[in-house]
Coordinates of C-alpha atoms in Angstrom, one line a residue:
M301 CA -123.7 110.8 -54.8
E302 CA -120.9 109.9 -57.1
L303 CA -118.7 109.2 -54.1
L304 CA -121.3 107.0 -52.5
R305 CA -121.8 105.1 -55.7
G306 CA -118.0 104.5 -55.8
I307 CA -118.1 103.2 -52.2
W308 CA -121.0 100.9 -53.0
K309 CA -119.3 99.7 -56.1
N310 CA -116.1 98.9 -54.2
L311 CA -118.0 97.2 -51.5
K312 CA -119.4 94.8 -54.1
N313 CA -115.9 94.5 -55.7
T314 CA -114.4 93.2 -52.5
K315 CA -115.5 89.7 -53.7
I316 CA -112.8 90.2 -56.4
S317 CA -110.3 90.6 -53.6
F318 CA -111.4 87.3 -52.1
Q319 CA -111.1 85.6 -55.5
R320 CA -107.7 87.1 -56.3
F321 CA -106.2 87.2 -52.8
P322 CA -108.1 84.9 -50.5
I323 CA -105.4 84.4 -47.8
P324 CA -104.5 88.1 -47.5
M325 CA -108.1 88.9 -47.0
I326 CA -108.5 86.3 -44.3
F327 CA -105.5 87.8 -42.5
S328 CA -107.1 91.3 -42.8
M329 CA -110.2 89.9 -41.0
I330 CA -108.0 88.2 -38.4
A331 CA -106.2 91.5 -37.7
A332 CA -109.6 93.3 -37.4
Y333 CA -110.9 90.5 -35.0
F334 CA -107.9 90.8 -32.6
L335 CA -108.0 94.6 -32.8
I336 CA -111.6 94.5 -31.6
R337 CA -110.7 91.9 -28.9
Q338 CA -108.0 94.3 -27.7
N339 CA -110.4 97.2 -27.8
H340 CA -112.7 95.3 -25.4
S341 CA -109.9 94.0 -23.2
D342 CA -109.5 95.6 -19.8
D343 CA -105.8 94.8 -19.9
S344 CA -103.6 97.9 -20.8
N345 CA -100.6 95.7 -21.7
F346 CA -101.9 95.1 -25.3
T347 CA -102.7 91.4 -24.7
Y348 CA -103.3 90.7 -28.4
L349 CA -100.4 92.8 -29.9
R350 CA -98.6 89.6 -30.9
E351 CA -101.5 88.3 -32.8
I352 CA -102.3 91.7 -34.4
L353 CA -98.7 92.2 -35.6
T354 CA -98.5 88.6 -36.9
A355 CA -101.8 89.0 -38.9
I356 CA -100.5 92.2 -40.5
Y357 CA -97.3 90.5 -41.5
G358 CA -99.3 87.5 -42.8
F359 CA -101.4 89.8 -45.0
F360 CA -98.3 91.1 -46.9
A361 CA -96.4 87.8 -46.8
F362 CA -99.2 85.9 -48.6
L363 CA -99.9 88.8 -50.9
L364 CA -96.2 88.6 -51.9
V365 CA -96.6 84.8 -52.6
R366 CA -99.9 85.3 -54.5
L367 CA -98.3 88.0 -56.7
L368 CA -95.4 85.7 -57.4
A369 CA -97.8 82.9 -58.4
S370 CA -99.9 85.2 -60.6
S371 CA -96.9 86.4 -62.5
M372 CA -96.2 82.9 -63.9
E373 CA -98.2 82.6 -67.0
K374 CA -97.0 79.1 -67.9
K375 CA -98.2 76.6 -65.3
T376 CA -95.3 74.2 -65.6
S377 CA -94.2 71.7 -63.0
K378 CA -91.2 74.0 -62.3
S379 CA -93.4 77.0 -61.7
R380 CA -95.8 74.9 -59.5
T381 CA -92.9 73.7 -57.4
L382 CA -91.6 77.3 -57.0
V383 CA -95.0 78.5 -55.9
A384 CA -95.3 75.6 -53.4
L385 CA -91.9 76.5 -52.0
A386 CA -92.9 80.1 -51.8
Y387 CA -96.1 79.2 -49.8
C388 CA -94.0 77.0 -47.5
G389 CA -91.5 79.9 -47.1
A390 CA -94.4 82.3 -46.2
I391 CA -95.7 79.8 -43.6
L392 CA -92.2 79.4 -42.0
A393 CA -91.7 83.2 -42.1
L394 CA -95.0 83.7 -40.4
G395 CA -94.1 81.1 -37.7
G396 CA -90.8 82.9 -37.3
I397 CA -92.4 86.2 -36.8
Y398 CA -94.8 84.7 -34.3
Y399 CA -91.9 83.3 -32.4
I400 CA -89.9 86.5 -32.5
L401 CA -92.9 88.3 -31.0
R402 CA -93.1 86.0 -28.0
P403 CA -93.7 88.1 -24.8
D404 CA -91.0 88.4 -22.2
S405 CA -91.6 88.1 -18.4
T406 CA -93.2 91.5 -18.4
G407 CA -95.5 90.8 -21.3
Q408 CA -93.6 93.0 -23.8
V409 CA -93.1 91.7 -27.4
L410 CA -91.1 94.5 -29.1
I411 CA -87.9 94.6 -27.1
L412 CA -84.2 94.4 -28.0
D413 CA -83.6 93.2 -31.6
R414 CA -87.3 92.2 -32.1
P415 CA -88.5 95.5 -33.5
Y416 CA -85.7 95.6 -36.1
M417 CA -86.5 92.0 -37.2
Y418 CA -90.3 92.5 -37.3
Y419 CA -90.5 95.9 -38.9
G420 CA -87.5 95.2 -41.1
G421 CA -89.2 92.0 -42.3
L422 CA -92.5 93.8 -42.8
I423 CA -90.9 96.6 -44.8
A424 CA -88.9 94.2 -46.9
T425 CA -92.1 92.2 -47.6
I426 CA -94.0 95.3 -48.7
I427 CA -91.1 96.3 -51.0
G428 CA -91.1 92.8 -52.4
C429 CA -94.9 93.1 -53.2
S430 CA -94.0 96.1 -55.3
F431 CA -91.8 94.2 -57.8
V432 CA -92.2 90.5 -57.5
A433 CA -95.0 90.3 -60.1
K434 CA -92.8 92.3 -62.5
L435 CA -89.7 90.2 -62.3
D436 CA -90.1 88.9 -65.8
R437 CA -91.7 92.1 -67.2
W438 CA -89.5 95.1 -66.3
E439 CA -91.2 97.5 -68.7
G440 CA -93.7 99.9 -67.2
F441 CA -92.5 99.5 -63.6
V442 CA -93.0 103.2 -62.7
S443 CA -96.6 103.0 -64.1
Y444 CA -97.2 99.8 -62.1
I445 CA -96.1 101.6 -58.9
L446 CA -98.3 104.5 -59.6
R447 CA -101.3 102.1 -60.1
I448 CA -100.5 100.6 -56.7
L449 CA -100.4 104.0 -55.0
Y450 CA -103.6 104.9 -56.7
A451 CA -105.3 101.8 -55.4
E452 CA -104.2 102.6 -51.8
A453 CA -105.2 106.3 -52.2
L454 CA -108.6 105.2 -53.4
A455 CA -109.0 102.6 -50.6
L456 CA -108.0 105.2 -48.0
S457 CA -110.4 107.9 -49.2
Y458 CA -113.3 105.4 -49.4
T459 CA -112.5 104.0 -46.0
I460 CA -112.5 107.5 -44.4
V461 CA -115.8 108.4 -45.9
L462 CA -117.4 105.0 -44.9
Y463 CA -116.1 105.3 -41.4
L464 CA -117.4 108.9 -41.0
G465 CA -120.8 107.7 -42.3
I466 CA -120.9 104.7 -39.8
S467 CA -119.8 107.0 -37.0
S468 CA -122.6 109.4 -37.8
V469 CA -125.1 106.6 -37.7
I470 CA -123.8 105.4 -34.3
F471 CA -123.9 109.0 -33.0
A472 CA -127.5 109.5 -34.2
L473 CA -128.6 106.3 -32.6
D474 CA -127.0 107.2 -29.3
K475 CA -127.8 110.9 -29.0
L476 CA -131.0 111.3 -31.0
L477 CA -132.8 108.0 -30.4
G478 CA -131.4 107.4 -27.0
I479 CA -130.1 103.9 -27.7
P480 CA -127.1 103.4 -25.4
I481 CA -124.0 102.5 -27.4
D482 CA -120.7 101.8 -25.9
Y483 CA -118.0 104.3 -27.0
R484 CA -115.8 101.4 -28.0
T485 CA -118.2 100.7 -30.9
Y486 CA -116.6 103.7 -32.7
F487 CA -113.2 102.0 -32.5
D488 CA -114.7 98.6 -33.6
A489 CA -116.1 100.4 -36.7
F490 CA -112.7 102.0 -37.3
Y491 CA -110.9 98.6 -37.1
I492 CA -113.4 96.9 -39.5
C493 CA -113.2 99.8 -42.0
G494 CA -109.5 100.3 -41.6
A495 CA -108.5 96.6 -41.8
T496 CA -111.0 94.6 -43.8
F497 CA -112.8 97.2 -46.0
Q498 CA -109.6 99.1 -46.9
A499 CA -107.8 95.9 -47.7
G500 CA -110.7 94.7 -49.9
V501 CA -110.8 98.0 -51.9
F502 CA -107.0 98.1 -52.2
L503 CA -106.7 94.5 -53.4
S504 CA -109.7 94.8 -55.8
N505 CA -107.8 97.6 -57.5
Y506 CA -104.4 96.1 -57.3
P507 CA -102.8 96.2 -60.8
K508 CA -102.2 93.0 -62.7
A509 CA -98.6 92.4 -63.7
E510 CA -99.5 91.0 -67.1
V511 CA -101.1 94.3 -68.2
I512 CA -98.6 96.7 -69.8
Y513 CA -98.9 100.1 -68.3
E514 CA -96.2 101.8 -70.4
K515 CA -98.8 104.1 -72.0
Y516 CA -100.3 105.1 -68.6
S517 CA -99.6 108.7 -67.8
M518 CA -99.4 110.3 -64.4
S519 CA -102.5 112.4 -63.5
K520 CA -102.2 116.0 -64.4
P521 CA -102.5 117.4 -60.8
L522 CA -99.7 115.1 -59.6
G523 CA -97.6 116.0 -62.7
V524 CA -98.0 119.7 -62.1
L525 CA -97.1 119.2 -58.4
L526 CA -93.9 117.4 -59.3
M527 CA -92.9 119.6 -62.2
Y528 CA -93.8 123.1 -60.9
I529 CA -93.6 122.8 -57.2
V530 CA -91.5 119.8 -55.9
T531 CA -88.7 120.0 -58.5
P532 CA -88.1 123.8 -58.2
L533 CA -88.2 123.5 -54.4
L534 CA -85.6 120.7 -54.5
I535 CA -83.3 122.7 -56.8
L536 CA -83.6 125.7 -54.5
Y537 CA -83.0 123.4 -51.4
S538 CA -79.9 122.0 -53.2
G539 CA -78.6 125.5 -53.6
I540 CA -79.1 126.3 -50.0
L541 CA -77.3 123.1 -49.0
Y542 CA -74.4 124.0 -51.2
I543 CA -74.2 127.4 -49.6
Y544 CA -74.5 125.9 -46.1
F545 CA -71.7 123.4 -46.8
G546 CA -69.5 126.2 -48.2
K547 CA -70.0 128.0 -45.0
L548 CA -69.0 124.9 -43.0
F549 CA -65.9 124.6 -45.1
I550 CA -64.9 128.2 -44.4
T551 CA -65.7 127.9 -40.7
K552 CA -64.2 124.4 -40.5
S553 CA -67.1 123.0 -38.5
M554 CA -69.1 119.9 -39.0
P555 CA -72.5 119.6 -37.2
V556 CA -73.0 115.9 -37.9
H557 CA -76.5 115.4 -36.6
L558 CA -77.9 118.3 -38.7
I559 CA -76.1 117.2 -41.9
S560 CA -77.4 113.6 -41.7
G561 CA -81.0 114.7 -41.3
L562 CA -80.8 117.4 -44.0
V563 CA -79.1 115.2 -46.6
L564 CA -81.1 112.0 -46.0
S565 CA -84.5 113.7 -46.1
Y566 CA -83.4 115.6 -49.2
G567 CA -82.1 112.4 -50.8
V568 CA -85.3 110.4 -50.3
V569 CA -87.5 113.1 -51.8
S570 CA -85.1 113.8 -54.7
V571 CA -84.9 110.1 -55.6
A572 CA -88.7 109.7 -55.4
N573 CA -89.1 112.8 -57.6
T574 CA -86.7 111.6 -60.2
F575 CA -88.3 108.1 -60.2
F576 CA -91.8 109.5 -61.0
Q577 CA -90.5 112.1 -63.5
V578 CA -90.3 109.3 -65.9
K579 CA -94.1 109.3 -66.3
L580 CA -94.7 113.0 -66.7
K581 CA -96.4 114.0 -69.9
Q582 CA -93.9 116.9 -70.2
V583 CA -91.3 114.5 -71.7
D584 CA -88.6 117.2 -72.5
F585 CA -88.7 118.5 -68.9
S586 CA -88.7 115.1 -67.3
K587 CA -85.8 114.0 -69.5
K588 CA -83.8 117.0 -68.3
V589 CA -84.6 116.3 -64.7
V590 CA -83.6 112.6 -65.0
K591 CA -80.4 113.6 -66.9
I592 CA -79.2 116.6 -64.9
Y593 CA -80.7 116.6 -61.4
P594 CA -78.9 113.5 -60.0
Y595 CA -75.5 115.2 -60.6
L596 CA -76.5 117.9 -58.1
S597 CA -77.1 115.3 -55.4
L598 CA -73.8 113.3 -55.5
P599 CA -71.6 116.0 -53.8
L600 CA -74.3 116.3 -51.1
F601 CA -74.2 112.6 -50.4
L602 CA -70.4 112.8 -50.2
M603 CA -70.7 115.4 -47.4
F604 CA -73.1 113.1 -45.7
F605 CA -70.7 110.2 -45.7
I606 CA -67.8 112.4 -44.5
A607 CA -70.0 113.6 -41.6
L608 CA -71.2 110.1 -40.8
Y609 CA -67.6 108.7 -40.9
L610 CA -66.4 111.3 -38.4
R611 CA -69.3 110.4 -36.1
I612 CA -68.7 106.7 -36.3
K613 CA -65.0 107.1 -35.9
A614 CA -65.5 109.1 -32.6
Y615 CA -68.5 107.2 -31.1
G616 CA -68.9 103.9 -33.0
F617 CA -72.0 102.5 -34.7
T618 CA -75.5 102.8 -33.2
E619 CA -78.7 101.4 -34.8
N620 CA -79.6 104.8 -36.2
R621 CA -76.1 105.5 -37.7
Y622 CA -76.0 102.1 -39.3
M623 CA -79.5 102.4 -40.8
G624 CA -78.5 105.9 -42.0
L625 CA -75.4 104.5 -43.6
L626 CA -77.5 101.8 -45.5
L627 CA -80.0 104.4 -46.6
G628 CA -77.3 106.7 -47.8
I629 CA -75.7 103.8 -49.7
W630 CA -79.0 103.1 -51.4
L631 CA -79.7 106.7 -52.2
T632 CA -76.2 107.1 -53.7
F633 CA -76.7 103.9 -55.8
A634 CA -80.1 105.1 -57.0
T635 CA -78.7 108.5 -58.0
I636 CA -75.8 106.9 -59.9
Y637 CA -78.2 104.4 -61.5
F638 CA -80.4 107.3 -62.8
I639 CA -77.3 108.9 -64.3
I640 CA -76.3 105.7 -66.1
K641 CA -79.7 104.3 -67.1
K642 CA -81.5 107.6 -67.6
G643 CA -84.6 106.3 -65.8
K644 CA -84.8 102.8 -67.5
D645 CA -85.1 99.5 -65.7
T646 CA -86.0 101.2 -62.4
I647 CA -87.2 97.9 -60.9
I648 CA -83.5 97.3 -60.0
L649 CA -83.9 100.1 -57.3
A650 CA -86.7 98.3 -55.6
I651 CA -84.8 94.9 -55.7
V652 CA -81.6 96.5 -54.2
L653 CA -83.6 98.2 -51.5
F654 CA -85.3 94.9 -50.6
F655 CA -81.9 93.2 -50.0
I656 CA -80.5 96.2 -48.1
V657 CA -83.5 96.2 -45.7
I658 CA -83.0 92.4 -45.2
I659 CA -79.3 92.9 -44.5
G660 CA -80.0 95.7 -42.0
S661 CA -82.7 93.7 -40.2
F662 CA -81.4 90.1 -39.8
G663 CA -78.2 88.2 -39.1
P664 CA -74.8 89.3 -38.1
M665 CA -74.9 92.4 -40.4
S666 CA -78.1 93.7 -38.9
A667 CA -78.3 97.1 -37.3
Y668 CA -78.8 95.6 -33.8
H669 CA -75.8 93.3 -34.0
V670 CA -73.5 95.8 -35.7
A671 CA -74.3 98.4 -33.1
A672 CA -73.7 96.0 -30.2
S673 CA -70.4 94.7 -31.6
S674 CA -69.2 98.3 -32.4
Q675 CA -69.9 99.6 -28.9
S676 CA -68.4 96.5 -27.3
M677 CA -65.2 96.9 -29.3
R678 CA -65.1 100.6 -28.5
L679 CA -65.4 99.8 -24.8
E680 CA -62.7 97.2 -25.0
K681 CA -60.3 99.6 -26.7
I682 CA -60.9 102.3 -24.1
L683 CA -60.3 99.9 -21.2
R684 CA -57.2 98.4 -22.8
E685 CA -55.7 101.9 -23.4
N686 CA -56.2 102.7 -19.7
Q687 CA -54.8 99.3 -18.5
M688 CA -58.2 98.3 -17.2
L689 CA -58.6 95.2 -19.2
Q690 CA -55.9 92.5 -18.8
G691 CA -56.7 89.5 -20.9
D692 CA -60.5 89.0 -20.4
K693 CA -60.5 90.4 -16.8
I694 CA -61.4 94.0 -15.9
V695 CA -59.2 95.7 -13.4
G696 CA -61.0 98.6 -11.6
N697 CA -59.3 102.0 -11.6
K698 CA -61.0 104.9 -9.9
K699 CA -58.2 107.3 -10.7
I700 CA -58.7 107.4 -14.5
N701 CA -59.6 110.9 -15.9
T702 CA -63.1 112.2 -16.0
E703 CA -63.3 112.0 -19.8
V704 CA -62.7 108.3 -19.8
K705 CA -65.3 107.8 -17.1
H706 CA -67.8 109.6 -19.2
E707 CA -67.0 107.5 -22.3
V708 CA -67.3 104.2 -20.4
S709 CA -70.4 105.3 -18.6
E710 CA -72.1 106.4 -21.9
I711 CA -71.3 103.0 -23.6
L712 CA -72.6 101.0 -20.7
E713 CA -75.7 103.1 -20.3
Y714 CA -76.4 102.8 -24.0
M715 CA -76.0 99.0 -23.9
D716 CA -78.2 98.7 -20.8
R717 CA -81.0 100.7 -22.4
H718 CA -80.9 99.3 -26.0
H719 CA -79.2 95.9 -25.7
E720 CA -78.2 93.5 -22.9
L721 CA -75.0 94.0 -20.9
K722 CA -74.2 90.3 -21.3
E723 CA -73.5 91.0 -25.0
I724 CA -70.2 92.5 -23.8
A725 CA -68.2 89.3 -23.5
F726 CA -65.6 90.5 -21.0
L727 CA -68.0 91.9 -18.4
P728 CA -68.4 89.5 -15.4
E729 CA -71.4 87.2 -15.6
G730 CA -74.5 88.8 -14.2
F731 CA -73.1 92.3 -14.3
T732 CA -75.5 95.1 -13.8
M733 CA -75.1 98.9 -13.7
D734 CA -75.2 98.7 -9.9
D735 CA -71.9 96.8 -10.1
M736 CA -69.9 99.6 -11.8
T737 CA -68.1 100.8 -8.6
E738 CA -67.2 97.2 -7.6
V739 CA -66.0 96.1 -11.1
L740 CA -64.7 99.4 -12.7
G741 CA -63.8 101.4 -9.6
F742 CA -66.2 104.2 -10.3
E743 CA -69.9 104.8 -10.5
L744 CA -72.0 105.9 -13.5
E745 CA -70.7 109.3 -14.5
L746 CA -72.3 110.8 -17.6
P747 CA -71.4 114.1 -19.3
E748 CA -73.3 117.1 -18.1
T749 CA -75.3 117.3 -21.3
V750 CA -76.7 113.9 -20.5
A751 CA -76.7 113.6 -16.8
D752 CA -77.8 117.2 -16.0
S753 CA -80.3 117.8 -18.8
N754 CA -82.8 118.0 -15.9
K755 CA -80.4 119.4 -13.4
Y756 CA -82.9 122.1 -12.5
F757 CA -85.9 120.0 -12.1
Y758 CA -88.4 119.8 -9.3
S759 CA -91.6 117.8 -9.0
V760 CA -93.9 117.2 -6.1
D761 CA -95.4 113.8 -5.4
E762 CA -99.1 113.7 -5.0
E763 CA -99.9 115.3 -1.7
A764 CA -102.9 116.9 -0.1
I765 CA -103.3 120.6 -0.7
N766 CA -104.5 122.8 2.2
I767 CA -107.2 125.0 0.8
T768 CA -108.3 126.5 4.0
G769 CA -109.3 130.2 3.5
F770 CA -109.6 129.8 -0.3
H771 CA -112.8 129.3 -2.4
Q772 CA -111.4 128.5 -5.8
L773 CA -108.6 126.2 -7.1
Y774 CA -107.2 126.3 -10.6
R775 CA -104.6 124.0 -12.2
G776 CA -102.5 125.0 -15.2
D777 CA -99.3 124.4 -17.2
I778 CA -97.0 127.1 -18.7
Y779 CA -93.8 127.1 -20.7
S780 CA -91.5 129.7 -22.2
G781 CA -93.3 132.2 -24.4
N782 CA -96.9 130.8 -24.2
V783 CA -100.1 132.3 -22.8
V784 CA -102.6 130.0 -21.0
R785 CA -105.9 130.6 -19.3
T786 CA -107.7 128.7 -16.6
G787 CA -111.0 130.1 -15.5
P788 CA -110.9 133.9 -15.3
Y789 CA -107.1 133.9 -14.9
E790 CA -104.5 134.4 -17.6
Y791 CA -100.8 133.3 -17.3
K792 CA -98.0 134.5 -19.5
T793 CA -94.2 135.0 -19.5
E794 CA -93.0 138.5 -19.8
N795 CA -89.7 140.1 -18.9
N796 CA -88.4 136.9 -17.2
Q797 CA -91.5 136.8 -15.1
I798 CA -94.7 134.8 -14.9
V799 CA -97.5 137.3 -15.0
I800 CA -101.0 136.4 -13.7
T801 CA -103.9 138.6 -14.7
K802 CA -107.6 138.3 -13.9
I803 CA -109.5 138.8 -17.2
Q804 CA -112.5 141.1 -16.8
E805 CA -113.8 144.3 -18.3
V806 CA -110.8 146.1 -16.9
P807 CA -108.1 143.4 -16.5
K808 CA -106.4 143.2 -13.1
E809 CA -102.8 142.1 -12.7
I810 CA -102.6 139.9 -9.6
L811 CA -99.1 138.7 -9.4
R812 CA -95.6 138.7 -11.0
I813 CA -93.3 135.8 -10.2
P814 CA -89.5 136.2 -11.1
I815 CA -88.7 132.9 -12.8
L816 CA -85.0 132.9 -12.1
D817 CA -85.5 133.7 -8.4
I818 CA -87.8 130.7 -8.1
G819 CA -85.2 128.6 -9.9
K820 CA -82.4 129.6 -7.5
K821 CA -84.6 128.8 -4.5
M822 CA -85.5 125.5 -6.1
E823 CA -81.8 124.7 -6.6
T824 CA -81.1 125.5 -2.9
L825 CA -83.9 123.4 -1.7
N826 CA -82.9 120.5 -3.9
R827 CA -79.4 120.7 -2.5
D828 CA -80.7 120.5 1.0
G829 CA -82.8 117.4 0.4
A830 CA -86.5 116.6 -0.1
F831 CA -89.0 119.4 0.4
S832 CA -92.8 119.9 0.1
G833 CA -94.8 122.0 -2.4
D834 CA -95.5 124.6 0.3
E835 CA -91.8 125.5 0.4
L836 CA -92.0 126.6 -3.2
S837 CA -95.3 128.5 -2.9
I838 CA -96.2 132.2 -3.0
I839 CA -98.9 133.7 -0.8
G840 CA -100.3 137.2 -0.9
E841 CA -103.1 139.6 -1.7
S842 CA -103.6 142.0 -4.6
E843 CA -106.6 144.1 -5.7
G844 CA -108.6 142.6 -2.9
I845 CA -107.9 139.0 -4.1
K846 CA -106.2 136.7 -1.7
Y847 CA -104.0 134.1 -3.5
K848 CA -101.7 131.1 -3.0
F849 CA -99.6 130.0 -6.0
I850 CA -98.1 126.5 -5.6
F851 CA -95.5 125.0 -8.1
T852 CA -96.1 121.3 -8.5
E853 CA -93.4 121.0 -11.2
L854 CA -90.7 123.3 -12.5
N855 CA -88.1 122.4 -15.0
F856 CA -85.3 124.3 -16.7
Y857 CA -84.4 121.9 -19.5
G858 CA -81.1 121.8 -21.4
G859 CA -78.9 121.8 -18.3
E860 CA -79.0 125.6 -17.8
M861 CA -81.2 127.9 -15.8
D862 CA -82.6 129.8 -18.8
V863 CA -86.0 131.6 -18.8
N864 CA -86.3 130.7 -22.5
N865 CA -86.2 127.0 -21.7
F866 CA -88.5 126.2 -18.8
N867 CA -91.9 124.7 -18.2
A868 CA -94.0 124.6 -15.0
S869 CA -97.2 123.1 -13.6
F870 CA -99.0 124.8 -10.8
Y871 CA -102.1 125.3 -8.6
L872 CA -103.6 128.8 -8.1
L873 CA -105.8 129.1 -5.0
V874 CA -107.8 132.3 -4.7
N875 CA -110.4 133.9 -2.4
E876 CA -112.1 136.8 -4.1
P877 CA -114.1 139.5 -2.3
E878 CA -117.9 139.2 -2.3
K879 CA -119.6 141.4 -4.9

């Protein structure tokens, strides 16, 4: 009952949201409207995605402006001018986002650099909402963030309860009273609750910047979680990373991908933990964490930058590497800032993160443009070293070594998938991947790890299955190490074989299929050309059960025929004796 009272109270309090934040609430309703329109659209191409994404951005953009306006206590002509300019800026930004999301010829809106600009702008705006109202009141920033997180947690929990209640009512009307209700009504209710109601509850509890939250303490459960669980685990994890890096130093190996993921995920959690330690009641413990713990992180960040440098030196920038670099820079800055300021003036961390996200999303230093420029320069260097680029003209050479062909192919394939080939200035106008042989002298030739990751792959197009002589048909999927069941039959992998058993009081083993033998047969058939599913089928009889096992798909992934890395789809046709 207490929870229901809380939901009812927050329903009534949504009027506060309209009073404090009228424009953001309107955008939340617009988002819900277009989500419902999309739900009832028969078009699978997300016709209203542009409008939905624009409305979501509009919610946060005008929330940012409203927070800026509310932070100005003195309504001077200067402050009014600043607020007016902020509203104009928000309108221009919204128009820019709507333009960025214009659909291409295929109807897609999130292509090329657009996802980076949209999501980067959205994330930067959300970060801006966290500090803009506190620009002239830096004290109590951690408490202010905790209050924002509390408002969202409360909104989310109430939204879930409300949606479950509405769904129960819809279900009862449909199943108990026999009133036919379209299944899409459940999604309509979800969009209304998730967009409008959640936004209303969130904004009605959004903290006011003029209130000083310095005396606000973190809740005891969260404090216990951070102090007795998260912090000890992070210290233990730090120790494991130090041991691991010591091992790498001894073995002189550097698995770059693994290091980047390990250190960045660790860094994000450790910075967040140190940030919130400021508000723990256990002051002595939190002081020690803020004072000592950042020193443990710095050597780990150094290892990350070394690993990332080696990767970029060898293969150039990609969007992920550049964003990883920016995140690593911010995490290192935050760690050093904690060492210097001992947890004071933490609003600076949010401000710096805001500008880093902006830099990484827009302009010539964005992840998209840096990656394109880096790969273009890398390709130019390779071609010049092999006398294939004279001035701005490419000279084809089919006799260059395989390693160079692999590098050139990888760069062009990457640019074709993630960018546009016309971004490489020295390629002929209108160049496509089909022109590689004519322009470069050789066709696309990727390394085995890329080109042959599905070397042992077989899939049958939809074709009629001859079921003459069989009474039952079962379809299933199986992969290394799992056990599946369709009807009365169980399938599992055992001793490099697919074992098929009929489950009954006394189980009957029907068939064993040697996986590698089938793989070798598949490889031979693939080499000879196209073939039908019947050519990779097994027919027989066991325990009085006549069967036909047909592979519709078989894949040894990873580029090797390994029984520990396979998956298969199949049909089992059976004719059991009459009882």
